[in-house]
Each structure stands twice: as C-alpha cells, then as structure tokens.
PDB file of C-alpha atoms in Angstrom:
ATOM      1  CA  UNK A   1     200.725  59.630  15.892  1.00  0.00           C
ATOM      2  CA  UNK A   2     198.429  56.332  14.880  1.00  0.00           C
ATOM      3  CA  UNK A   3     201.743  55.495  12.744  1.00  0.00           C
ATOM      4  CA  UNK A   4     204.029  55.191  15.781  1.00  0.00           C
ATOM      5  CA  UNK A   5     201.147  53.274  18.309  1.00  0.00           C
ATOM      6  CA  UNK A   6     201.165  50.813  15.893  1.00  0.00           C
ATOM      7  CA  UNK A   7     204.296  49.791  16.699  1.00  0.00           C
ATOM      8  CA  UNK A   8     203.036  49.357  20.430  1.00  0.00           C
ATOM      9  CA  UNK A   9     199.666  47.413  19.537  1.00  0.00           C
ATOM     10  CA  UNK A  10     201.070  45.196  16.659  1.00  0.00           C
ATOM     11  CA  UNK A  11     201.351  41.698  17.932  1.00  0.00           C
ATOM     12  CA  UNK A  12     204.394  39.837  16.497  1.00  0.00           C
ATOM     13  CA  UNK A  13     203.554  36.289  17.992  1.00  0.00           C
ATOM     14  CA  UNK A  14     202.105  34.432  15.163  1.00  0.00           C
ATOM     15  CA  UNK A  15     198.516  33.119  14.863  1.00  0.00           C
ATOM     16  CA  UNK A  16     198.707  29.262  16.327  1.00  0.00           C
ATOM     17  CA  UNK A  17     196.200  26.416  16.221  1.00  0.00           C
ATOM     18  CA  UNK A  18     193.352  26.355  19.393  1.00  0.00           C
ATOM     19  CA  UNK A  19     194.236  22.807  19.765  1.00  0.00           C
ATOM     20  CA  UNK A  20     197.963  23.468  20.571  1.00  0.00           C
ATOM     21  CA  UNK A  21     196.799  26.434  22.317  1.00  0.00           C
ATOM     22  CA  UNK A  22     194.266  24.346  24.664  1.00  0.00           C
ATOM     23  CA  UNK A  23     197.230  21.407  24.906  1.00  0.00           C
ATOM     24  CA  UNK A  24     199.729  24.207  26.189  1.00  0.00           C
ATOM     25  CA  UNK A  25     197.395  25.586  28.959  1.00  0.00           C
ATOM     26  CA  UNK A  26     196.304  22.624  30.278  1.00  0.00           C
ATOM     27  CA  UNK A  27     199.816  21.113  30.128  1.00  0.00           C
ATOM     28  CA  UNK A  28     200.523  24.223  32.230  1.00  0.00           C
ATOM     29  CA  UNK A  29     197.645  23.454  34.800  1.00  0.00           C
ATOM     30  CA  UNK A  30     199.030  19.517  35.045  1.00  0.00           C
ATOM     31  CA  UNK A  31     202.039  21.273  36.028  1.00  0.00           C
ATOM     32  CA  UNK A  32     200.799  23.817  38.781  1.00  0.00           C
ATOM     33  CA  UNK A  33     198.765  21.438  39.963  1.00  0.00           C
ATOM     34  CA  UNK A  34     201.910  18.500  40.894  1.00  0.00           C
ATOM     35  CA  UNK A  35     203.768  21.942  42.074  1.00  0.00           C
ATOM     36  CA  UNK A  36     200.886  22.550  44.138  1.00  0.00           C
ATOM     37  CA  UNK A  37     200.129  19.140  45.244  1.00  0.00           C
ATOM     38  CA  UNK A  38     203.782  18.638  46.035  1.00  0.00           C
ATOM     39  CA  UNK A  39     203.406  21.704  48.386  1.00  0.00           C
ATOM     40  CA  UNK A  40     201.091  19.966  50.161  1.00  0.00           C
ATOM     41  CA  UNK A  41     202.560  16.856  50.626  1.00  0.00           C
ATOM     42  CA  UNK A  42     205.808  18.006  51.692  1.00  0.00           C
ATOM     43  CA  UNK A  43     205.122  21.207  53.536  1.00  0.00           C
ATOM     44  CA  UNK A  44     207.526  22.565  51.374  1.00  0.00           C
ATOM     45  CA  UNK A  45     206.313  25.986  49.612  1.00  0.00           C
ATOM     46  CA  UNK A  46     207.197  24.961  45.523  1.00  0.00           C
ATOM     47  CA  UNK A  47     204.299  27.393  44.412  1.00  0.00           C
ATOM     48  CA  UNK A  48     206.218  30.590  43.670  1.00  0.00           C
ATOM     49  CA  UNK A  49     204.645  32.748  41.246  1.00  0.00           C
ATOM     50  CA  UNK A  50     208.205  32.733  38.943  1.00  0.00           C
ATOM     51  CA  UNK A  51     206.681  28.843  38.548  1.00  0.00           C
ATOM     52  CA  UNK A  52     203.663  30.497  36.756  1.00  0.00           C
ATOM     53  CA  UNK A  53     206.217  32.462  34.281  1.00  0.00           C
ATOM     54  CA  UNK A  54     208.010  29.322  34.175  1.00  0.00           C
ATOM     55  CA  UNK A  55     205.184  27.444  32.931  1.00  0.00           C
ATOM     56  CA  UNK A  56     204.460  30.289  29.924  1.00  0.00           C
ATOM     57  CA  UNK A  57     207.623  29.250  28.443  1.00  0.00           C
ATOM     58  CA  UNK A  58     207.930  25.636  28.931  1.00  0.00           C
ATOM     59  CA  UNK A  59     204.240  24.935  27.665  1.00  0.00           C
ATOM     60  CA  UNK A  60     203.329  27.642  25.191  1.00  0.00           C
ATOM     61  CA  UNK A  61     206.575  28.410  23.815  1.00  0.00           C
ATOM     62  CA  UNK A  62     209.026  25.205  23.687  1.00  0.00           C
ATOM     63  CA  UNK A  63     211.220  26.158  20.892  1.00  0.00           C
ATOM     64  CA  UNK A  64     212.536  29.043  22.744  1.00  0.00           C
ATOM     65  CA  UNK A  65     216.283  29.068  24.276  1.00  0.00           C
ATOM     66  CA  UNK A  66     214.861  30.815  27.252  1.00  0.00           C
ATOM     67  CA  UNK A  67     212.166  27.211  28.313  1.00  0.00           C
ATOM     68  CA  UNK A  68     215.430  24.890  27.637  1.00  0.00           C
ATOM     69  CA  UNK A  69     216.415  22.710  30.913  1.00  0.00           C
ATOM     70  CA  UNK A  70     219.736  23.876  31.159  1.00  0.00           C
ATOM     71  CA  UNK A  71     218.183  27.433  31.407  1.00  0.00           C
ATOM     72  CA  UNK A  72     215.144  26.902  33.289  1.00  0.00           C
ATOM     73  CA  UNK A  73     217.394  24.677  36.268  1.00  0.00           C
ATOM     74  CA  UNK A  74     220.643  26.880  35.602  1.00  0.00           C
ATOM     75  CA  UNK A  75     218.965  30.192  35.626  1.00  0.00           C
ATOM     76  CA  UNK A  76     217.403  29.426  38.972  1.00  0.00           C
ATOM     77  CA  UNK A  77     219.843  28.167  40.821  1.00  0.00           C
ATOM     78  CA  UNK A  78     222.083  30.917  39.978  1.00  0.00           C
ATOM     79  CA  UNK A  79     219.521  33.688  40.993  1.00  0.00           C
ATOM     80  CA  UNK A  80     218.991  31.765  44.318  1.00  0.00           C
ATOM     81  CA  UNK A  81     222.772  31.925  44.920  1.00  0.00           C
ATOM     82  CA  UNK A  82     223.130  35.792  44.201  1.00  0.00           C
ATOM     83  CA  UNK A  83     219.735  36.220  46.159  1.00  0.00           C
ATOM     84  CA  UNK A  84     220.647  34.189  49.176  1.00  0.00           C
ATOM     85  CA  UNK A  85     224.193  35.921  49.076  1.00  0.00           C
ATOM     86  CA  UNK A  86     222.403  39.426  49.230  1.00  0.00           C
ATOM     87  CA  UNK A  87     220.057  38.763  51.732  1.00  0.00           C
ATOM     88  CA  UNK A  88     223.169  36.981  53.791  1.00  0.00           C
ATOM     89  CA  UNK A  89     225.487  39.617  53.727  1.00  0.00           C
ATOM     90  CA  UNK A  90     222.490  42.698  53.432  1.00  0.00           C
ATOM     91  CA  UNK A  91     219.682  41.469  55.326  1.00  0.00           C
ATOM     92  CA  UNK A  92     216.560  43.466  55.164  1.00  0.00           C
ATOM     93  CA  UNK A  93     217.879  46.206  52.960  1.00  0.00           C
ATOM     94  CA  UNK A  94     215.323  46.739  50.238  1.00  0.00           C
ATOM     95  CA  UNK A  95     217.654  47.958  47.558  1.00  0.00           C
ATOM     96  CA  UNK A  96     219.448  44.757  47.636  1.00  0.00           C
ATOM     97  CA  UNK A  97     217.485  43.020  46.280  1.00  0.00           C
ATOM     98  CA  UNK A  98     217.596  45.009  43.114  1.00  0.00           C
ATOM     99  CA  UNK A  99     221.295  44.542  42.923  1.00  0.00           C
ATOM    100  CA  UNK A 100     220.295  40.756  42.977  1.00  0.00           C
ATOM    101  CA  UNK A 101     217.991  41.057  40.408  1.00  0.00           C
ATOM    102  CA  UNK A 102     220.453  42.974  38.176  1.00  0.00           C
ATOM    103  CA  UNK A 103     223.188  40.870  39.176  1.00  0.00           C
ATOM    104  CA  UNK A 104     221.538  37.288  38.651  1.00  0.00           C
ATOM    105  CA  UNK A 105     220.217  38.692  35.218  1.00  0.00           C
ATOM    106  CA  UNK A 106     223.790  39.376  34.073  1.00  0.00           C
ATOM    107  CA  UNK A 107     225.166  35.929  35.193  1.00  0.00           C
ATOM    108  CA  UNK A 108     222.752  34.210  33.185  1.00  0.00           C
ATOM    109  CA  UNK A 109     223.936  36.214  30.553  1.00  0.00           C
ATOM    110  CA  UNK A 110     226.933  35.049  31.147  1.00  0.00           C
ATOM    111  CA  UNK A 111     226.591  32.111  31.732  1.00  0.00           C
ATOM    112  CA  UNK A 112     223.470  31.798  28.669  1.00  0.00           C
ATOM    113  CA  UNK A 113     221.603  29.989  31.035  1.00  0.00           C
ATOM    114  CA  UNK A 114     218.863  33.180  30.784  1.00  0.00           C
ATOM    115  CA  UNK A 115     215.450  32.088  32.273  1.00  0.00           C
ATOM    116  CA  UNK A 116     213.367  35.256  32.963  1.00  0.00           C
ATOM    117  CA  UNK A 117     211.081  34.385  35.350  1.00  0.00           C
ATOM    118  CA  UNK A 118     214.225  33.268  37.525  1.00  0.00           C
ATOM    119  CA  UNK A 119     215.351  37.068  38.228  1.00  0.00           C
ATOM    120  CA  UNK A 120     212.152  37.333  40.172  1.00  0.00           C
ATOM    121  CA  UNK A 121     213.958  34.402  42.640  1.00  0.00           C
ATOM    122  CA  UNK A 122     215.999  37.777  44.792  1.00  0.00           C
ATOM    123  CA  UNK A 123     213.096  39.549  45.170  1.00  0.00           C
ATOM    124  CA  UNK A 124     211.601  36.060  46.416  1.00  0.00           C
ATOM    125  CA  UNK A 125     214.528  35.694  48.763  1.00  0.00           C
ATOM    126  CA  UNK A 126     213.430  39.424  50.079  1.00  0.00           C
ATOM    127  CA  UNK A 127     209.872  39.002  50.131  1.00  0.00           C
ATOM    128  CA  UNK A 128     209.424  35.876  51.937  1.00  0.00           C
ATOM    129  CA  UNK A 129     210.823  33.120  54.882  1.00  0.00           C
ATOM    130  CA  UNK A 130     212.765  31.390  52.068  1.00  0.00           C
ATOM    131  CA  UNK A 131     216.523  31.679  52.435  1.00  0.00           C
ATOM    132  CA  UNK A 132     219.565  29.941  52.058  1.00  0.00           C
ATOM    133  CA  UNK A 133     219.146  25.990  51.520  1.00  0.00           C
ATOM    134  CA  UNK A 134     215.221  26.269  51.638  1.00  0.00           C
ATOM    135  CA  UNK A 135     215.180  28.597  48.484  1.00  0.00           C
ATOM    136  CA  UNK A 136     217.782  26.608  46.790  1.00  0.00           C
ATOM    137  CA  UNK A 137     215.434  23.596  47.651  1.00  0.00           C
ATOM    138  CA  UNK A 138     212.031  25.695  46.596  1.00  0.00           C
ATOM    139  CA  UNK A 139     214.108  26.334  43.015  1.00  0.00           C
ATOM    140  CA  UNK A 140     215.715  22.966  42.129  1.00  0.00           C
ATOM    141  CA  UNK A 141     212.531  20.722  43.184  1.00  0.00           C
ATOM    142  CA  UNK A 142     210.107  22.938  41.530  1.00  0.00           C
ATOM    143  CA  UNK A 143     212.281  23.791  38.328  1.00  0.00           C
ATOM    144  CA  UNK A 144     213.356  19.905  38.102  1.00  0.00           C
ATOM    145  CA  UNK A 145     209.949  18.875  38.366  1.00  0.00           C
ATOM    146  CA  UNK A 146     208.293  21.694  35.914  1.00  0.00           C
ATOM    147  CA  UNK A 147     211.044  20.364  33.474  1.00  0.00           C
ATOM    148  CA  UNK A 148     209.934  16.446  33.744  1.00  0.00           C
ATOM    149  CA  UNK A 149     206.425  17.508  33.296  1.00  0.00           C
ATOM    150  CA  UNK A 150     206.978  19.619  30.236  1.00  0.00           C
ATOM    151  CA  UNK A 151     209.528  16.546  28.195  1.00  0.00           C
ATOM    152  CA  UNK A 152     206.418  14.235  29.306  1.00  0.00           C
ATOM    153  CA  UNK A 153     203.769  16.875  27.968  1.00  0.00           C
ATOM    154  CA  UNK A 154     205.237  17.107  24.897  1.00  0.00           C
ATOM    155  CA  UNK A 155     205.413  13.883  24.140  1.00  0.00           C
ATOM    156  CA  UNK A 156     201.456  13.758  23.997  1.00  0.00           C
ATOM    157  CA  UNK A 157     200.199  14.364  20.034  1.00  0.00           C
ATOM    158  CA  UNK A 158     200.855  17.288  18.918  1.00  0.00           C
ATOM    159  CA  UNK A 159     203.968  16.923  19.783  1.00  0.00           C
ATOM    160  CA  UNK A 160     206.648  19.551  20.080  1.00  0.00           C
ATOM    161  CA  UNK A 161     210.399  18.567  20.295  1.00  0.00           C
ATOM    162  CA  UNK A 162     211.693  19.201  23.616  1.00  0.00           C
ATOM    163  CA  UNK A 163     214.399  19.855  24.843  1.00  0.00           C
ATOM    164  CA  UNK A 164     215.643  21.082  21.709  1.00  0.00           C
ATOM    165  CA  UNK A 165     218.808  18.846  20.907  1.00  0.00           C
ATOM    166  CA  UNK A 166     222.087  20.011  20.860  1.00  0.00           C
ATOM    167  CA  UNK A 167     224.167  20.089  17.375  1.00  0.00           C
ATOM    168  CA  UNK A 168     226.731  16.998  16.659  1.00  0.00           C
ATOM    169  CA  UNK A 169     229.774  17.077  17.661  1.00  0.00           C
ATOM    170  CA  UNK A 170     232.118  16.730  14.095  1.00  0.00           C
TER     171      UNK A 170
END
C-alpha cells in the first residue's frame, strides 16, 4: 500500500533556488497589484481569480507552453467566446456552463493555444454580471496586461527567457 501512495506524495517539480522563488512571487504580487489597481481606476472588474492561476504560470513557471502569450491571450479569448455563446443562447442553465468548460478546453486543444486557468472563464461568465463584450474586455485587458508585466519581470536578473522564441524559419 505505502508503494502505490508514493506515487501520490512524490513531488516531481524540481528543487529551485529561494531567490528565483522570492523573484517569482513577488513578480506575481507586482502583477495582482496593477490588475487590482487597474480595477480601481477604471471600474472595470480585471481581478478574476483565473488571473491568480494565470500568474502561477507566467511567474513561477516561464518555460512552460501553457504561460506563452499566444496561449495565455488566445486561450482566454476563446473561452470567453464559448462562455458568452452559452450563457447567450442558455441563460441561467447551470449545466451549461460545463459544456463551456469542456468545450473551450477542447478548442484550445485545438487550436494549442491551452491556458488552464482560462477554462475557469465559462464558469466566470455563469457566476457573475460579466457577459458578452464586458468579459471579452475583463479577459483581453487583464491577460494583455499580466503578459507585459511578466516579459518586463523577467527581464530583471535572474532572468528567464520569455516568451520563449519561436524556431527559424529555413
């Protein structure tokens, strides 16, 4: 039996440095903090909790496909589509929403613009005010301006390459 939980409790993320550790959380809370302050400013609600995911990814884990601009920006606009679609055409049906979720998940797929915390955006559309050209707003301000932060953060010593660049054409 201890053989098998090991499997569960074994963590495969390897050991980092504190000092990257400490620049990628408080890159994160520059971020949520402009999100946050933008919210303010505007009157426009940016902080969404997918933001939060958003930020595990862009600041702690850079390398990955899934924190990539084209997937962070892509992947939310296309789960705001399929989420403002459902709620349009199935308005206050619960279950809808998880056909949105499913659905956006397998057009990222498709489309390999796969950001995770972006299939949370339909059950965003359900839970909240947000609909229609306000989500689409909420998703391409917030996941624009999480992106700028996150090429500007990693810029700063240590520095981590990002976005990853894209192989030469031959």
């Amino acid at each position: 039996m201890r053989r098998h939980l090991r499997h569960y409790i074994h963590r495969h993320e390897p050991k980092g440095q504190a000092h990257h550790h400490l620049k990628s959380g408080i890159g994160a809370i520059a971020a949520m903090l402009a999100v946050g302050g933008l919210t303010v400013e505007t009157g426009i609600p940016l902080l969404i909790a997918p933001f939060g995911a958003t930020a595990v990814l862009l600041f702690g884990q850079p390398k990955s496909p899934l924190a990539q601009p084209a997937n962070v920006i892509g992947g939310y606009l296309l789960a705001a589509l399929v989420g403002s679609l459902a709620l349009q055409f199935l308005p206050g049906i619960w279950w809808a929403s998880a056909i949105a979720v499913g659905l956006s998940i397998a057009g990222m797929l498709l489309l390999r613009v796969t950001h995770p915390p972006a299939g949370a955006v339909p059950l965003v559309a359900y839970g909240s005010h947000l609909e229609g050209q306000d989500l689409f707003l909420v998703v391409l301000a917030g996941s624009a301006l999480l992106v700028v932060i996150a090429v500007v953060h990693h810029l700063i010593p240590p520095r981590h390459q990002y976005p990853l660049r894209a192989p030469e054409a031959p």
